[in-house]
CSV table of C-alpha atoms in Angstrom, one decimal:
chain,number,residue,atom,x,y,z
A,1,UNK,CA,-30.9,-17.5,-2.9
A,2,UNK,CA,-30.2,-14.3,-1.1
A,3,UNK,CA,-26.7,-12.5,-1.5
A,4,UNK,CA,-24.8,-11.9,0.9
A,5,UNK,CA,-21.8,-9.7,2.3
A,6,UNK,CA,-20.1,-8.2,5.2
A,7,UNK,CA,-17.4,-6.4,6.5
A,8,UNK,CA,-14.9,-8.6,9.3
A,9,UNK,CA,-13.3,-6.6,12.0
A,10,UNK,CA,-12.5,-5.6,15.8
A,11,UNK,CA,-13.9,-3.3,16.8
A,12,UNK,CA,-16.1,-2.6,14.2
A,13,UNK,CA,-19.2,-1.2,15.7
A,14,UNK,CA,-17.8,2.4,14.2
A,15,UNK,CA,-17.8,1.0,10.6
A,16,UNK,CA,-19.4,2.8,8.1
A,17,UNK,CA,-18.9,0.9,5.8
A,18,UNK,CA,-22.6,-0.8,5.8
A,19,UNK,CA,-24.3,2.5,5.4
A,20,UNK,CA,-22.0,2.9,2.2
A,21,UNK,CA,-22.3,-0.8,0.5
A,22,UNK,CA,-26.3,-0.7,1.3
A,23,UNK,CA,-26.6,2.4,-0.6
A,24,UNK,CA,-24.9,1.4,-3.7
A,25,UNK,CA,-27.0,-1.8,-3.4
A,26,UNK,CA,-29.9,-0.3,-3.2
A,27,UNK,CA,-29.3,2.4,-5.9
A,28,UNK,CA,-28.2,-1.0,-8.1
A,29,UNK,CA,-31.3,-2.7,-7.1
A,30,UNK,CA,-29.6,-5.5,-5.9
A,31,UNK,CA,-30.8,-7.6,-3.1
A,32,UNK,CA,-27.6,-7.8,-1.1
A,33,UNK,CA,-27.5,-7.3,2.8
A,34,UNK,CA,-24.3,-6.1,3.8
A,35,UNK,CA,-23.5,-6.9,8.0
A,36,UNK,CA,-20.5,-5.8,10.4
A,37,UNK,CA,-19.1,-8.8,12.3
A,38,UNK,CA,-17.1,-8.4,15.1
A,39,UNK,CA,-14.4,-10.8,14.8
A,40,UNK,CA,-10.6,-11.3,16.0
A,41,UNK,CA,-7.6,-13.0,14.3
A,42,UNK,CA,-7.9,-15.9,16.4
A,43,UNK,CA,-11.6,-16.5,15.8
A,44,UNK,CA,-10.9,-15.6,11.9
A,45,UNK,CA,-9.9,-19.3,10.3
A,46,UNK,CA,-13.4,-20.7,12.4
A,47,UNK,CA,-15.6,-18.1,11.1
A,48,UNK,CA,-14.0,-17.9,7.4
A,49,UNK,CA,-14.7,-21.8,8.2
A,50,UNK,CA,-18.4,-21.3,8.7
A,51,UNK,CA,-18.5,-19.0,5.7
A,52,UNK,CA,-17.1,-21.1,3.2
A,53,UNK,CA,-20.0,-24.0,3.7
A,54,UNK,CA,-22.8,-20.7,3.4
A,55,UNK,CA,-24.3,-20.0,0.5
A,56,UNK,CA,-24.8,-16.4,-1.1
A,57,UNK,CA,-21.8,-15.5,-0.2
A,58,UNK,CA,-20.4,-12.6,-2.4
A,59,UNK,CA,-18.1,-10.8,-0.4
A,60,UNK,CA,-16.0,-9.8,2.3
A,61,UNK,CA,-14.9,-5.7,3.2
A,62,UNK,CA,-11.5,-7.0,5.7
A,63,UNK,CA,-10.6,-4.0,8.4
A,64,UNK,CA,-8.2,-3.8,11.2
A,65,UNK,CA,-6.3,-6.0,12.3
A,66,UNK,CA,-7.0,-8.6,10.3
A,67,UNK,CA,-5.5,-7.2,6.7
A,68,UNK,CA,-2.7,-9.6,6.7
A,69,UNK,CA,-4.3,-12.3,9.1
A,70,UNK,CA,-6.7,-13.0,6.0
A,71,UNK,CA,-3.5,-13.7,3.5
A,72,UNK,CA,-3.9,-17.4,4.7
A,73,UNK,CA,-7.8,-17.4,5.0
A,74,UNK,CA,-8.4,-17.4,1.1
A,75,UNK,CA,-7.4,-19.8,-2.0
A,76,UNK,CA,-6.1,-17.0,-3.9
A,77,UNK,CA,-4.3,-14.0,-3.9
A,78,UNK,CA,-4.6,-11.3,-6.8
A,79,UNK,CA,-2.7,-8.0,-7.8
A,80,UNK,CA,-0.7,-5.7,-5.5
A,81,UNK,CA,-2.3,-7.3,-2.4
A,82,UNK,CA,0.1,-10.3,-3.3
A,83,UNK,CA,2.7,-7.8,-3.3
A,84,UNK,CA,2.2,-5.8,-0.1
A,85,UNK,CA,0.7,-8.9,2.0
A,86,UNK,CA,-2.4,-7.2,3.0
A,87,UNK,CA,-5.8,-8.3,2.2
A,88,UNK,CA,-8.7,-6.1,2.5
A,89,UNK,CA,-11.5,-7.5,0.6
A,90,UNK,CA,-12.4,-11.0,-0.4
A,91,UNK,CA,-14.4,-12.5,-3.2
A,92,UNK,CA,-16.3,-15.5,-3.9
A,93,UNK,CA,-16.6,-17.1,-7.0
A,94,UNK,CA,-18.4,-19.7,-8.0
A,95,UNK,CA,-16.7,-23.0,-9.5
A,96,UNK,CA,-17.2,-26.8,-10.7
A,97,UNK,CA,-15.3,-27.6,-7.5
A,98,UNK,CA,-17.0,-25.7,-5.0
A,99,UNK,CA,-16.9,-21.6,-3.8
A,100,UNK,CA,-13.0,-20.3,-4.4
A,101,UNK,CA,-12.1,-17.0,-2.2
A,102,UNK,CA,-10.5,-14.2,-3.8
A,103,UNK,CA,-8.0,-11.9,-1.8
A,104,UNK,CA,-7.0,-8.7,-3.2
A,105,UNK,CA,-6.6,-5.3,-2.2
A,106,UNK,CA,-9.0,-2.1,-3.2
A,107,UNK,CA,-7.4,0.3,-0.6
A,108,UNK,CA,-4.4,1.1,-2.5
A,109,UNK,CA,-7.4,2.5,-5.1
A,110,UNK,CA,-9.0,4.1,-2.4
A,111,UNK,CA,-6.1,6.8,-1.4
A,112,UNK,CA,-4.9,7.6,-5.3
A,113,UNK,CA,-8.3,7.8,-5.9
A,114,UNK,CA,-9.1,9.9,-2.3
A,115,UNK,CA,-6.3,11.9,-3.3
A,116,UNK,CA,-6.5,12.9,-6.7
A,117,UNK,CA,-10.0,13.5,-5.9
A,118,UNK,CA,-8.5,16.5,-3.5
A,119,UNK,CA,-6.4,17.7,-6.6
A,120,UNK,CA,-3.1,15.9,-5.8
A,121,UNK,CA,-1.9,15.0,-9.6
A,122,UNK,CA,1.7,14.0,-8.2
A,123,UNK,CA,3.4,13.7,-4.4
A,124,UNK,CA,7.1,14.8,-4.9
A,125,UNK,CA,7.9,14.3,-0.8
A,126,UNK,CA,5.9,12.4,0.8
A,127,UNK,CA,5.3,11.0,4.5
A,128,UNK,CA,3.4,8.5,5.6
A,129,UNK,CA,2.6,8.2,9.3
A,130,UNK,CA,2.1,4.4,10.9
A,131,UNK,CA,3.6,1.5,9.4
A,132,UNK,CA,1.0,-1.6,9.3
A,133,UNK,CA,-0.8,-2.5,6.4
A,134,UNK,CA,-2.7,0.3,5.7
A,135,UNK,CA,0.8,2.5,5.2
A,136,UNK,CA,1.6,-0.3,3.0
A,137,UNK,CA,-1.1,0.4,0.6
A,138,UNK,CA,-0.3,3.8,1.5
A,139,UNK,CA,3.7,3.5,0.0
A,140,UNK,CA,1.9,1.5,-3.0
A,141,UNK,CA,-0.7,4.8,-3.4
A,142,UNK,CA,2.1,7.0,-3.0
A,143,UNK,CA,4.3,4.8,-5.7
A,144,UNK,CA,1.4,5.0,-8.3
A,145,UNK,CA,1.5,9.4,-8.1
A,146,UNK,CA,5.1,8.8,-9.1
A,147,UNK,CA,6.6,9.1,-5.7
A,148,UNK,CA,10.4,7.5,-5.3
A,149,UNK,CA,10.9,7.7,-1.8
A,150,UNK,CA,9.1,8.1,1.2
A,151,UNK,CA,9.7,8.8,5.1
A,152,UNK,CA,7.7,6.6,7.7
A,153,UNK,CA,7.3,7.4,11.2
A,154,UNK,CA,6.6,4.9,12.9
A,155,UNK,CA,6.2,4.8,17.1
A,156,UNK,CA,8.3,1.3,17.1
A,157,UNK,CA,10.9,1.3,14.6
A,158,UNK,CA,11.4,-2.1,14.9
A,159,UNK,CA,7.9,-3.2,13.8
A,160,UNK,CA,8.0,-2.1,10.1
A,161,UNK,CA,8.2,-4.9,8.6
A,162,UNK,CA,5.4,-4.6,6.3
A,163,UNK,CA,5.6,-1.0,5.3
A,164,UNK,CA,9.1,-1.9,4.8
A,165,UNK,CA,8.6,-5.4,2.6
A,166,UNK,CA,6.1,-2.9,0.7
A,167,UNK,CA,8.4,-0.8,-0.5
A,168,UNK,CA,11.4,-3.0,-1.2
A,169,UNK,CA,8.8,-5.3,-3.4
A,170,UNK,CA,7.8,-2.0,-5.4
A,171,UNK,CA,10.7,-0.4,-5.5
A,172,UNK,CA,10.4,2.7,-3.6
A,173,UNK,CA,13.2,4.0,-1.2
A,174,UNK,CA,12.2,4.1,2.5
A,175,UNK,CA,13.2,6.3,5.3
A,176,UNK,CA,12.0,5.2,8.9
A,177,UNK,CA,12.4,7.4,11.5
A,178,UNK,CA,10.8,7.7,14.6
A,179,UNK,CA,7.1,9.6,15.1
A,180,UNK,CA,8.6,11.8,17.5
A,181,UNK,CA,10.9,13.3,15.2
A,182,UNK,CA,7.9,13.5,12.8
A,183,UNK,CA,6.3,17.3,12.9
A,184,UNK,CA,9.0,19.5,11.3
A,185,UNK,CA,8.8,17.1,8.4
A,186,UNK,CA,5.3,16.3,7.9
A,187,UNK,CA,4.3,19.8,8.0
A,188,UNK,CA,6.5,20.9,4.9
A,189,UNK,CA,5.7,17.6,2.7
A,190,UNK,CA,3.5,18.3,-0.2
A,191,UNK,CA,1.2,14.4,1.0
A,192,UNK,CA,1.3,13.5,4.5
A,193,UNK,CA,-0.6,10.2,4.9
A,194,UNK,CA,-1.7,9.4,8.7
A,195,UNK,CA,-2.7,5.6,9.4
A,196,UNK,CA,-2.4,5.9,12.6
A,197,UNK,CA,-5.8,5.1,15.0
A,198,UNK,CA,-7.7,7.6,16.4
A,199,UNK,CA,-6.1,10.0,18.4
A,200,UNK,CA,-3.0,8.4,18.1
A,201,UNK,CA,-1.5,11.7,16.4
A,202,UNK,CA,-2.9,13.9,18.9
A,203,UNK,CA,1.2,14.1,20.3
A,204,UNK,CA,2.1,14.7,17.0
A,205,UNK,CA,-0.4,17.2,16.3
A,206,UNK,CA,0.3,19.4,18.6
A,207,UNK,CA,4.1,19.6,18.1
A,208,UNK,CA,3.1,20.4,14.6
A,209,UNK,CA,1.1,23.5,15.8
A,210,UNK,CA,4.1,24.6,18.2
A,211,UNK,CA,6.0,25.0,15.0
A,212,UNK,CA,3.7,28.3,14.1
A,213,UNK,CA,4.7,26.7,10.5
A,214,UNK,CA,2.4,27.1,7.2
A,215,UNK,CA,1.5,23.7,6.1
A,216,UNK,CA,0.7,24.2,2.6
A,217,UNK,CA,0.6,20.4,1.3
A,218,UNK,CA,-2.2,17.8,1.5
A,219,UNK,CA,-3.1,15.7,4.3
A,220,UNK,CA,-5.1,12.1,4.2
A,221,UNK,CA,-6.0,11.0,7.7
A,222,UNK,CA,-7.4,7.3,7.4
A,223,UNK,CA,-9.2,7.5,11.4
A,224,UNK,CA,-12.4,9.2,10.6
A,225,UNK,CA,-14.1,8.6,13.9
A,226,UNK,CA,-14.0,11.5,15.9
A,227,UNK,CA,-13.8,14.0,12.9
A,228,UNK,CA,-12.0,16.2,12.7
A,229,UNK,CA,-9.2,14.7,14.4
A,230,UNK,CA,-6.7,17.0,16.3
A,231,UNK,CA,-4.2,16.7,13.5
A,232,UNK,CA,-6.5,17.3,10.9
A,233,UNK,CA,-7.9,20.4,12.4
A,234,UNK,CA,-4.3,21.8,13.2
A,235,UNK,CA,-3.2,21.0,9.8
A,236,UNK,CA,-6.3,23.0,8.0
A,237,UNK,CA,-5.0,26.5,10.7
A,238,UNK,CA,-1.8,26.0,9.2
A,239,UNK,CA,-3.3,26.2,5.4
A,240,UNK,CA,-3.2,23.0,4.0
A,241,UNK,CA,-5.6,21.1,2.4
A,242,UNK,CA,-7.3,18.3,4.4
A,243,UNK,CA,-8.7,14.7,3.0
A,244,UNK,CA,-11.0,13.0,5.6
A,245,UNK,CA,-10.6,9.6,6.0
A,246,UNK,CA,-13.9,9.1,4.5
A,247,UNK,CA,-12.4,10.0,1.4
A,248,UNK,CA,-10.6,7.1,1.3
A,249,UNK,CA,-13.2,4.7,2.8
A,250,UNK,CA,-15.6,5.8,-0.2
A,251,UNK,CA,-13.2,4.8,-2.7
A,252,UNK,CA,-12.1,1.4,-1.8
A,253,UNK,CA,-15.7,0.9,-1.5
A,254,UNK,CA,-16.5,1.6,-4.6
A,255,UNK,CA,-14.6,-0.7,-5.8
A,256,UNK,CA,-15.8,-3.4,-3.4
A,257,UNK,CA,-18.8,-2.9,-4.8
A,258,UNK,CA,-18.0,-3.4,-8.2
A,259,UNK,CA,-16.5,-6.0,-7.4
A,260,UNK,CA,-19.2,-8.0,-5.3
A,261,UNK,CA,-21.9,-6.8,-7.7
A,262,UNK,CA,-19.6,-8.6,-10.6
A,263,UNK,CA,-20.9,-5.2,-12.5
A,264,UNK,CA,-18.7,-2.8,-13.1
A,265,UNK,CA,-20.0,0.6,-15.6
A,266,UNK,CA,-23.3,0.1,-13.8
A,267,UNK,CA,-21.5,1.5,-10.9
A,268,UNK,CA,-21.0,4.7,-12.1
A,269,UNK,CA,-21.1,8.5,-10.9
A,270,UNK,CA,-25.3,8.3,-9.8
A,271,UNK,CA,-24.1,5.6,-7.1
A,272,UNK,CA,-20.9,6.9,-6.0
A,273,UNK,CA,-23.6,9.7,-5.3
A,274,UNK,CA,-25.6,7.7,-3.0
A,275,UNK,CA,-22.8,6.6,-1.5
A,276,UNK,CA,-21.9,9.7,-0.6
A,277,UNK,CA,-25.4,10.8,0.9
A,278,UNK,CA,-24.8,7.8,3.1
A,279,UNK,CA,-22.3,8.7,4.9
A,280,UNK,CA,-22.5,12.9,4.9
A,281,UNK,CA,-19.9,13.3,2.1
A,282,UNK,CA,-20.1,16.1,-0.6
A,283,UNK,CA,-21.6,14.6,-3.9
A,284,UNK,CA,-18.9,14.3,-6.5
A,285,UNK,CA,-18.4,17.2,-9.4
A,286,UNK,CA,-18.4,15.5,-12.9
């Protein structure tokens, strides 16, 4: 039987995320094919549907905008993905019943991981831009550096609610505030987090530059299609240090792929280093 995975999206043409997980397989020497499908919340429960009665099915990489649409496509629900309500990777596991799918959450890994990667060891202000379900897993990230509170801009205040359930559930202290009043701020925290979608911080970006400001903290911008983004490139003029959304992507692949493999020290430095080749990202220093 041939195994099988994908990663469920729209759009998703742009997704590197294939050229990473085929890597690893093949460094592995696993037969696994690894497919983008294009796919929209309201076609999600037919398709997981179809899925289900497939066999080979090992897993599921879940991107925009379907993190939280997948909470009720799966059996189960494991570790902080239960706790933020957003779902970016699903499982498959094999029992006396029948196939059971696994929900949990690998991009909270990916940004500590992304991060710590770029030297960050602990975010004593932090900001996190956008306030879906990636800047949930981005509170959760933030959380696990040892961060207490954190300020979300957001460009509709009222539609926080699951950066905001995030951080009540884990106990961090949340400021929301508008992304127009966002460049003054961002540019003197020490982590500055940027879910927003491509180009969405160009505004942002370039009141950020009209500040003439050193920005000597760390930037993460998730959108890594077109790199650099405008508020990446204004925040490396300004001095800080900038962590490409690929960063990020790497990481909670890695862990995808540990994870669909059902191995775990096999995937180790030599195919993180693939990985890496894949998609044009510096090997990693041991």
């Amino acid at each position: 039987m041939s195994l099988r995975a994908a990663v469920l999206g729209h759009p998703i043409s742009h997704s590197k995320s294939p050229a990473l997980h085929l890597a690893a397989y093949g460094r592995l020497g696993i037969g696994m094919s690894y497919t983008a499908i294009d796919v929209t919340e309201e076609l999600l429960p037919a398709l997981m549907g179809q899925i289900r009665d497939q066999p080979g099915w090992r897993g599921l990489s879940v991107t925009m905008p379907l993190k939280t649409a997948m909470l009720g496509q799966v059996d189960e629900v494991r570790g902080v993905a239960g706790t933020l309500g957003v779902v970016n990777t699903v499982t498959f596991e094999d029992q006396p019943t029948g196939t059971r799918t696994v929900g949990s959450n690998t991009d909270v890994a990916g940004i500590v991981n992304a991060l710590r990667h770029a030297g960050v060891a602990a975010a004593p202000s932090a900001v996190v831009l956008g306030g879906g379900g990636t800047a949930a897993s981005a509170v959760a990230a933030l959380q696990q550096l040892g961060t207490g509170h954190v300020s979300v801009f957001v460009r509709d205040t009222a539609r926080t609610g699951e950066v905001c359930a995030a951080a009540e559930s884990l106990g961090v202290e949340l400021e929301v505030r508008n992304l127009a009043d966002a460049a003054r701020p961002a540019a003197a925290a020490d982590v500055v987090v940027s879910t927003l979608p491509p180009r969405a911080a160009d505004g942002l970006a370039a009141g950020m530059a009209a500040l003439k400001t050193t920005m000597p903290g760390v930037l993460l911008d998730v959108a890594y299609d077109p790199w650099p983004s405008l508020i990446a490139s204004v925040w490396q003029a300004g001095g800080g240090t900038v962590v490409p959304g690929l960063e990020m992507l790497l990481y909670q692949a890695v862990e995808q792929v540990r994870l669909f493999t059902r191995l775990d020290e096999e995937v180790n430095a030599s195919v993180i280093d693939v990985m890496c080749d894949a998609v044009g990202l510096p090997r990693r220093v041991l």
